[in-house]
Coordinates of C-alpha atoms in Angstrom, one line a residue:
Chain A
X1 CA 36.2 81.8 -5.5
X2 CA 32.5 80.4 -5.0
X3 CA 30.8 78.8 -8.1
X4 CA 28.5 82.1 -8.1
X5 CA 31.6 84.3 -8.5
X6 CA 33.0 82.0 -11.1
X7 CA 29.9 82.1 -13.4
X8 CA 29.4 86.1 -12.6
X9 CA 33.1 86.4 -14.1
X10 CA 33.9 83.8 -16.3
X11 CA 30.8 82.5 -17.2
X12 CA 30.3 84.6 -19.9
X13 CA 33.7 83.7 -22.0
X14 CA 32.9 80.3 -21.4
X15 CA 29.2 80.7 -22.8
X16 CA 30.9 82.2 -25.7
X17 CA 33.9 79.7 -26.3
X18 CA 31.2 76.8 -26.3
X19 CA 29.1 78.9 -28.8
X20 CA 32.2 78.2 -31.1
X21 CA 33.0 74.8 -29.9
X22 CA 29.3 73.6 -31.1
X23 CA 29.3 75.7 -34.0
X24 CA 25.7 77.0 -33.0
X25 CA 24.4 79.3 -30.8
X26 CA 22.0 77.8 -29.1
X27 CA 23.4 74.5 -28.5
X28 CA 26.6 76.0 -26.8
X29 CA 24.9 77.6 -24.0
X30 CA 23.4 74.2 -23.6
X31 CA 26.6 72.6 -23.6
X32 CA 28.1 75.4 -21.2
X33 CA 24.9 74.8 -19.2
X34 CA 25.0 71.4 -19.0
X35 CA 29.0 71.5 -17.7
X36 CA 28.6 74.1 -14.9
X37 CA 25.8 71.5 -13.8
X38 CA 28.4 69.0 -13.6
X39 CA 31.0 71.0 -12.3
X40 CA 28.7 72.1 -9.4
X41 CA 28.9 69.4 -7.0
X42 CA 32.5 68.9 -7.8
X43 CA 33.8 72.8 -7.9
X44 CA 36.0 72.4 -4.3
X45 CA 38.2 69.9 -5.6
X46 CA 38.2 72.3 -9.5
X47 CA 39.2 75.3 -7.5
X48 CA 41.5 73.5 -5.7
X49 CA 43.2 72.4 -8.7
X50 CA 44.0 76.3 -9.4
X51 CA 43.2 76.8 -12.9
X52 CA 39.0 76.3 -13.2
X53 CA 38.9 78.1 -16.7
X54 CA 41.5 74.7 -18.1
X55 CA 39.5 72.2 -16.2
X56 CA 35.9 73.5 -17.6
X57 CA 37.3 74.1 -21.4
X58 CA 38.3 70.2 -21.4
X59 CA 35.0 69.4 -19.7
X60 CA 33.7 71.5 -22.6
X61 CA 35.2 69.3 -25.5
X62 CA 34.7 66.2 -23.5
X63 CA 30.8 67.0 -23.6
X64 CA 31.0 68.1 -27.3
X65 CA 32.6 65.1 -28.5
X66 CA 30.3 63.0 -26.4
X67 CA 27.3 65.0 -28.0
X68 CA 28.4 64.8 -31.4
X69 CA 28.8 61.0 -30.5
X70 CA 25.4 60.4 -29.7
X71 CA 23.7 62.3 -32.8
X72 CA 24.2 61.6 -36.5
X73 CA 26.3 64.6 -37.4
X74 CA 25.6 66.2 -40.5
X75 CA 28.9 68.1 -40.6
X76 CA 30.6 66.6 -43.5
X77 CA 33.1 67.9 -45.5
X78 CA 33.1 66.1 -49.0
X79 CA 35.2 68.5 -51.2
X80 CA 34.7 71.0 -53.2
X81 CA 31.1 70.4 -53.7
X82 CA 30.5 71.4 -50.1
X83 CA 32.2 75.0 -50.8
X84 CA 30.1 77.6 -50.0
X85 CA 29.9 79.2 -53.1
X86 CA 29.0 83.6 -52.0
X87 CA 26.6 84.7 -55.8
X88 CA 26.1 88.2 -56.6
X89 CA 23.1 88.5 -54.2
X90 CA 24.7 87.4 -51.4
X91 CA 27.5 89.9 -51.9
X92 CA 25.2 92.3 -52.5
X93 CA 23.5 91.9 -49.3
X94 CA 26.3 91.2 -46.9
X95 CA 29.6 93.0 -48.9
X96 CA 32.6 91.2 -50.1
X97 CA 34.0 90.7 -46.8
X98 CA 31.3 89.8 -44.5
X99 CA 31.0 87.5 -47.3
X100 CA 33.9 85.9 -46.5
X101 CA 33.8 85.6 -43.0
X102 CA 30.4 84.1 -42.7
X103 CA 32.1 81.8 -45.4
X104 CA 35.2 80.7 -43.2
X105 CA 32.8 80.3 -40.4
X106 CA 31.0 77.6 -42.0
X107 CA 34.5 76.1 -43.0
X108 CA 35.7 75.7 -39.3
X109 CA 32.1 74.7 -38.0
X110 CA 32.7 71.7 -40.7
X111 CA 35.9 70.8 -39.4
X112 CA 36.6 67.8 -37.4
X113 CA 35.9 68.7 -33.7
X114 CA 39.1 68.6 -32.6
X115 CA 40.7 71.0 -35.5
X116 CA 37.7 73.2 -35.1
X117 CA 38.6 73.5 -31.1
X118 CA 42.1 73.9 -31.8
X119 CA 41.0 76.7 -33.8
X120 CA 38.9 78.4 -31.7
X121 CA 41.3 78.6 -28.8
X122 CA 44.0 79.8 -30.7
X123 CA 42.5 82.2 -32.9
X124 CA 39.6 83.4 -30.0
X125 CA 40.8 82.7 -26.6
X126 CA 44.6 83.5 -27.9
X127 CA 46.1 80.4 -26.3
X128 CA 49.5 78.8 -26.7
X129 CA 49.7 75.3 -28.4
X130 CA 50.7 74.3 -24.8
X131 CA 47.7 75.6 -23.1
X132 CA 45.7 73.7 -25.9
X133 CA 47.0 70.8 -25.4
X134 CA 46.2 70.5 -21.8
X135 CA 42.7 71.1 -22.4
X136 CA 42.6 69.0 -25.1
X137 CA 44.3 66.0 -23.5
X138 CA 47.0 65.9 -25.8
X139 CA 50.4 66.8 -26.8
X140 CA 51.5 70.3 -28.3
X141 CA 52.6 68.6 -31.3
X142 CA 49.6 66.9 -31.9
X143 CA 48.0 70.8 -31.3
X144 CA 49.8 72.0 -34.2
X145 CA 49.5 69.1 -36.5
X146 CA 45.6 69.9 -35.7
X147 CA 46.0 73.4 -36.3
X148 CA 48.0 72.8 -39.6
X149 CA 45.4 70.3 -40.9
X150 CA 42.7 73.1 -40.1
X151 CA 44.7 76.4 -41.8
X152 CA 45.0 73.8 -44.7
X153 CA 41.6 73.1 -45.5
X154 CA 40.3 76.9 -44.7
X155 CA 42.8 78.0 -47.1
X156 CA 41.9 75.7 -49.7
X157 CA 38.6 76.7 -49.5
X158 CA 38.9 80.5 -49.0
X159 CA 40.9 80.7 -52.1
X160 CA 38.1 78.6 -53.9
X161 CA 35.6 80.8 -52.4
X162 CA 37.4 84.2 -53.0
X163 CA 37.9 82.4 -56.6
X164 CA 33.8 81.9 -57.0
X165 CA 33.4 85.5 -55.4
X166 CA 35.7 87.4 -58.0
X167 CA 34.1 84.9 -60.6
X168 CA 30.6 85.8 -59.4
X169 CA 30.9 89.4 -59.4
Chain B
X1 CA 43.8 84.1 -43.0
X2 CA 44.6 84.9 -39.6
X3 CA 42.3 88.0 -38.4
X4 CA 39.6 87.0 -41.3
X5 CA 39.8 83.7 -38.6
X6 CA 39.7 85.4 -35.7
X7 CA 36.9 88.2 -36.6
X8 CA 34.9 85.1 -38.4
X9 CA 35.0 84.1 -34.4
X10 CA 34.5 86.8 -32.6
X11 CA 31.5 87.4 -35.0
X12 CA 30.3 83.9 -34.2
X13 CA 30.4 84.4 -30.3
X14 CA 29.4 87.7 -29.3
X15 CA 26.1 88.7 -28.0
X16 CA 24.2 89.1 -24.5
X17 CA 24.4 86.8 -22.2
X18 CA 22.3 86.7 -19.3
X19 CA 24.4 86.1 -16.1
X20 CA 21.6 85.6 -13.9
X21 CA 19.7 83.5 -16.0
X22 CA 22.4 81.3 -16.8
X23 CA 23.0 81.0 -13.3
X24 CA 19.5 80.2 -12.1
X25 CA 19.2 77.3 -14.9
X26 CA 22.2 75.6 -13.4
X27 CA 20.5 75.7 -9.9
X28 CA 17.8 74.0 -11.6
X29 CA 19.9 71.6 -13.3
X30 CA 21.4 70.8 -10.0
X31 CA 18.7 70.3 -8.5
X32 CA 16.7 67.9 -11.1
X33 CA 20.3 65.9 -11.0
X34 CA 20.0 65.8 -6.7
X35 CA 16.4 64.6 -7.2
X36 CA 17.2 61.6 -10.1
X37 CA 20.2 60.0 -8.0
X38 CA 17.9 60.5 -4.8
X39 CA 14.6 59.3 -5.6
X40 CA 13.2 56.6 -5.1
X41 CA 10.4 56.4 -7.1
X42 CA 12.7 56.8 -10.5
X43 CA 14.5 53.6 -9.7
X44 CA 17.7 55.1 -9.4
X45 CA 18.6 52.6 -6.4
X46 CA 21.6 50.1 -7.3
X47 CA 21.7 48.7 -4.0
X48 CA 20.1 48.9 -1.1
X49 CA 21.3 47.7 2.6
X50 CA 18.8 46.7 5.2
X51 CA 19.3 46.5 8.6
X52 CA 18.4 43.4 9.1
X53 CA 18.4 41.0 12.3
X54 CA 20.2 38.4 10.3
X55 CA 24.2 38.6 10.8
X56 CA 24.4 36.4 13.8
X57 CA 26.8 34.0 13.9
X58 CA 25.7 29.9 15.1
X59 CA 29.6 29.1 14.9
X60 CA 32.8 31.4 14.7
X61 CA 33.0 33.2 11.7
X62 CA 36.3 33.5 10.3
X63 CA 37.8 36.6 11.7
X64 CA 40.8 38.7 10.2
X65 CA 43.3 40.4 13.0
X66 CA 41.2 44.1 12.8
X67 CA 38.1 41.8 14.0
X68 CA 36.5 42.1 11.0
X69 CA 34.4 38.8 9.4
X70 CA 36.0 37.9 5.9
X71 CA 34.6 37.0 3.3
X72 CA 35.7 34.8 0.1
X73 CA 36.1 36.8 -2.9
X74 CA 33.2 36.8 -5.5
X75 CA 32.9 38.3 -8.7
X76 CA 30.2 39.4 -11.1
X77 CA 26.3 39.0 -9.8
X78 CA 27.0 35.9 -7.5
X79 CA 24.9 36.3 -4.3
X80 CA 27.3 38.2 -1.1
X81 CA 27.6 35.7 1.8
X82 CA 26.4 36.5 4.5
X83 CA 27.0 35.7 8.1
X84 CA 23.7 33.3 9.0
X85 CA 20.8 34.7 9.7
X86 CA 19.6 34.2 14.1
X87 CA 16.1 33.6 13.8
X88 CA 14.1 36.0 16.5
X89 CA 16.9 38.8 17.1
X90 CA 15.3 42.0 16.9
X91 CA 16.5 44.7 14.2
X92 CA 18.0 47.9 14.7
X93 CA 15.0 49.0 12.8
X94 CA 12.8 47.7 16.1
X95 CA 15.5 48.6 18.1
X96 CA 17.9 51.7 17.7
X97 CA 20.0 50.1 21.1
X98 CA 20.6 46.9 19.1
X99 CA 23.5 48.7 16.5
X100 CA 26.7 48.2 17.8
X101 CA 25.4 46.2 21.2
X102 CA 28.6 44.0 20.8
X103 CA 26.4 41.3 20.7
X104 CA 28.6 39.6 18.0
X105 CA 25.6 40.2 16.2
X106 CA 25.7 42.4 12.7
X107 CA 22.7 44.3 11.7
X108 CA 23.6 46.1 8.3
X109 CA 22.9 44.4 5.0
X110 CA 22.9 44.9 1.0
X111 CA 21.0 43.8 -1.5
X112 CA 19.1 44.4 -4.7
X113 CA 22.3 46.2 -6.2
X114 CA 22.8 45.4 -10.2
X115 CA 26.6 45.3 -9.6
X116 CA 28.5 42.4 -8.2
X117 CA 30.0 42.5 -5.2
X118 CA 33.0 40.5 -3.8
X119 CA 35.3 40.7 -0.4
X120 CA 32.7 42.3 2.1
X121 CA 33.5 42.5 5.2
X122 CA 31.4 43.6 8.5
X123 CA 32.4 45.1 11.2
X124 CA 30.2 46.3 15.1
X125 CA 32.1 48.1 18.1
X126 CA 29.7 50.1 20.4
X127 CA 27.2 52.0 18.8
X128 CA 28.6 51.5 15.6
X129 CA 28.6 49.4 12.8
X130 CA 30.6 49.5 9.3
X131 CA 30.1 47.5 6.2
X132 CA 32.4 47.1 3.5
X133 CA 32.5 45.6 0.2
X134 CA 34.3 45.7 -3.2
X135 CA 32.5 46.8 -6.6
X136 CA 33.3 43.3 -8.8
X137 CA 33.2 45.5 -11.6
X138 CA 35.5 48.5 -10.9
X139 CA 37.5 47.4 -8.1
X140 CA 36.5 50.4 -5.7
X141 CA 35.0 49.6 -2.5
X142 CA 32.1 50.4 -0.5
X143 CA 31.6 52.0 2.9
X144 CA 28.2 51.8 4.5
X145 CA 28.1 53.3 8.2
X146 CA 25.4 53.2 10.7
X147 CA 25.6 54.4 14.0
X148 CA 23.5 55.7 17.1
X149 CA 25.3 58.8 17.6
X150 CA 26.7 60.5 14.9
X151 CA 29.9 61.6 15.9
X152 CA 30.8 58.1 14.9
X153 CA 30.5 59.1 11.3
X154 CA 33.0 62.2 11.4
X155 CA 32.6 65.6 10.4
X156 CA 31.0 66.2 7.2
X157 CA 33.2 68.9 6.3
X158 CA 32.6 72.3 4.3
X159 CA 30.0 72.8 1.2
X160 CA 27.7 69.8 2.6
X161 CA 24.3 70.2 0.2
X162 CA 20.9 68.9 0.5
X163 CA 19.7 65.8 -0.9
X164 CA 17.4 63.3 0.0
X165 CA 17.5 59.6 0.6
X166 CA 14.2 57.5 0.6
X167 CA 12.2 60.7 0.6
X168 CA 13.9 62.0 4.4
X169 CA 16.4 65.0 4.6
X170 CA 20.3 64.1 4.1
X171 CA 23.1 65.8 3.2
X172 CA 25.7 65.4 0.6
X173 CA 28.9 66.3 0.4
X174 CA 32.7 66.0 -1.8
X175 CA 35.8 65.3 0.1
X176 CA 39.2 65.3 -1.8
X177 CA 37.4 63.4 -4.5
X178 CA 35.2 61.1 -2.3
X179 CA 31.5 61.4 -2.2
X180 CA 29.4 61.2 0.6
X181 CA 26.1 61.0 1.7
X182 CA 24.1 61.4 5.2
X183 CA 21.0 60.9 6.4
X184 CA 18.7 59.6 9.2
X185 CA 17.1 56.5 8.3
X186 CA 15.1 56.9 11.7
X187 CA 15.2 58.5 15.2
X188 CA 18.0 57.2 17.2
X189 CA 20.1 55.8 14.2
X190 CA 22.3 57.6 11.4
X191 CA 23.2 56.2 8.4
X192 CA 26.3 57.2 5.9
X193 CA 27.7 56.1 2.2
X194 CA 31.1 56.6 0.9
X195 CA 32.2 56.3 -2.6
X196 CA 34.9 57.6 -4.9
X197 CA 35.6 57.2 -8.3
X198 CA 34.7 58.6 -11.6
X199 CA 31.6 60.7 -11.1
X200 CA 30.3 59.4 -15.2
X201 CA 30.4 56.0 -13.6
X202 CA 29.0 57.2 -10.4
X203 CA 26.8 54.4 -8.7
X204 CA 23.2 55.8 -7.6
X205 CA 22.4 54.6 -4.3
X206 CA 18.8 54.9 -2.6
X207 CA 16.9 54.4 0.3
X208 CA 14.5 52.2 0.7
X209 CA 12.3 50.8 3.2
X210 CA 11.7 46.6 3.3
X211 CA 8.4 45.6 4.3
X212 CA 8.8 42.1 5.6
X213 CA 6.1 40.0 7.5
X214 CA 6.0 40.3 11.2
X215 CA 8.3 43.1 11.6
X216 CA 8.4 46.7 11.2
X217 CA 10.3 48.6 8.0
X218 CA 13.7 47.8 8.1
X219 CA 15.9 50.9 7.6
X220 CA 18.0 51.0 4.6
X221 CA 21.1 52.5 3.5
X222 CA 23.2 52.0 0.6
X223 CA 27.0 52.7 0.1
X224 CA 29.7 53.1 -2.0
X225 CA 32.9 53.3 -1.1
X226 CA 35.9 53.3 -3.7
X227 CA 39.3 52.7 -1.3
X228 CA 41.3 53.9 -4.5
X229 CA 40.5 57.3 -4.2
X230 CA 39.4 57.5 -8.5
X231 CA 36.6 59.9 -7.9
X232 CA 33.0 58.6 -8.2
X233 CA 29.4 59.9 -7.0
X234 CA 27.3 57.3 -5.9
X235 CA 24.9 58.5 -3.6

């Protein structure tokens, strides 16, 4: 398959994978951007590898985490106080469970990058804890120790949340 | 938990995408990449090889059994020996003939490379002429090819792309994880670079002419050549 063909198909879910990955919209079609760009000149030897969609997902975290690296990151999660707390109007305006969804996305974009990737494979692109861990350069234990670390925290804070929703209305 | 997870996503990630768009930025991000490793002007040379009329030899040089001329392992920025300069031999610059003459003479050079470089070794048979050298800092080694015909230099192989080296048409290419480049430096003599290794630590390698008193522009060639096969861009 030629580079062309690839983006034309596939480009697309990537686009949308690093949309997640970078927890913003606009900086993941940079990030997407900037890794075809570096896949280009070496896309023989990716194809020839036989699974391009692996190779460009780790190039994917590998650029986040070099990104988030080289700017202050604001993403902090200090506890409760960070909790996005849904009051009447905003439940007014979005309904109780848009609500929460927009609530648990701001919980996974403030998880560490690697839980929030773990996350985002298995929950959007559907893949096994082994498939993870080959794009994450690590083992599928470590996947599920990320992915246990993640539910946790989400949990915590959805039940908070749906707490300070119910108290709120 | 689990679908309120994987609708927050699919929330989060949906919308148009513009194939075609995304597509032509890449081009253009593949291009601007092409034109910082290749111009000259940006100072994106690391090295830079000049055929030169030095490489004579007064007395024998040592010789290892393939014929090449060894030299004693250097590390770090120390100067590259050199075979000694003969004083009034014309360069392959002046004179395409002179590459490869079997003259015992050697015409290609490197300098004003930021990395160290140890264990270079030259290398002439007829019409073509080979140095090599190791990267002090990352173990690979270098290849830098000139020759008057080049059918010496092999087949560049499928998926070749334009660059350009010194500001004159060359062509680039990946093979099985080594990089290499191509170009003319001048009528009558063709010039290539090798190097593998990790393309993040890729070494940019230029062209650039030498002005030197009394002679003509040297031609210039820079390569990189990593004999471990790690990937690496250089050129």
């Amino acid at each position: 398959m030629t580079f062309e063909d690839y983006v034309r198909v596939r480009g697309p879910a990537l686009v949308r994978v690093a949309r997640l990955i970078a927890g913003d919209r606009h900086l993941g079609e940079d990030l997407a951007q900037e890794v075809l760009i570096r896949a280009y000149p070496r896309w023989n030897r990716i194809v020839a590898g036989g699974r391009p969609d692996v190779y460009l997902r780790r190039m994917l975290v590998n650029a986040h985490v070099s990104w988030r690296r080289k700017r202050s990151s604001t993403e902090v999660v200090d506890g409760a106080g960070r909790v996005e707390r849904a009051d009447a109007a905003d439940v007014g305006d979005l309904g109780a469970e848009a609500a929460e969804r927009a609530a648990v996305w701001r919980l996974i974009r403030r998880l560490p990058p690697k839980q929030r990737v773990t996350i985002v494979l298995r929950y959007y692109e559907d893949l096994d804890d082994a498939a993870i861990a080959e794009i994450l350069g690590c083992s599928p234990g470590t996947v599920r120790t990320h992915a246990m670390r993640a539910l946790t925290t989400l949990r915590q804070h959805v039940a908070t949340a749906e707490e300070s929703l119910r108290w709120t209305t | 938990m689990d679908d309120m997870i994987a609708t927050a996503l699919r929330e989060r990630a949906e919308g148009d995408i513009h194939v075609e768009r995304l597509l032509d930025a890449v081009r253009t991000g593949v291009r601007r990449q092409r034109r910082r490793r290749f111009a000259v002007g940006f100072g994106a040379a690391a090295a830079v090889v000049a055929l030169v009329a030095a490489a004579g030899v007064a007395t024998a040089p040592d010789r290892r059994p393939d014929g090449r001329t060894a030299q004693p392992a250097q590390s770090g920025r120390v100067p590259l020996p050199r075979p000694p300069a003969v004083a009034g031999a014309p360069t392959a610059a002046d004179r395409p003939e002179v590459l490869g003459s079997g003259s015992g003479l050697f015409h290609l050079d490197i300098r004003g490379t930021p990395i160290g470089w140890r264990n270079a070794s030259w290398a002439s048979t007829r019409g073509f002429e080979e140095l090599r050298f190791e990267a002090a800092e990352t173990g690979g080694d270098v290849r830098v090819l000139a020759a008057r015909d080049p059918i010496w230099l092999g087949e560049l192989g499928p998926g070749a792309a334009s660059a350009a080296v010194d500001g004159l048409p060359a062509e680039t290419v990946e093979q099985g994880g080594t990089h290499v480049v191509r170009w003319q430096p001048r009528a009558g003599i063709w010039a290539q670079v090798w190097a593998t290794g990790e393309p993040d630590s890729a070494i940019a390698v230029a062209g650039k002419r030498i002005e030197t008193p009394g002679s003509t522009s040297k031609l210039t060639a820079i390569a990189l050549q990593n004999e471990k096969s790690r990937n690496v861009t250089a050129i």
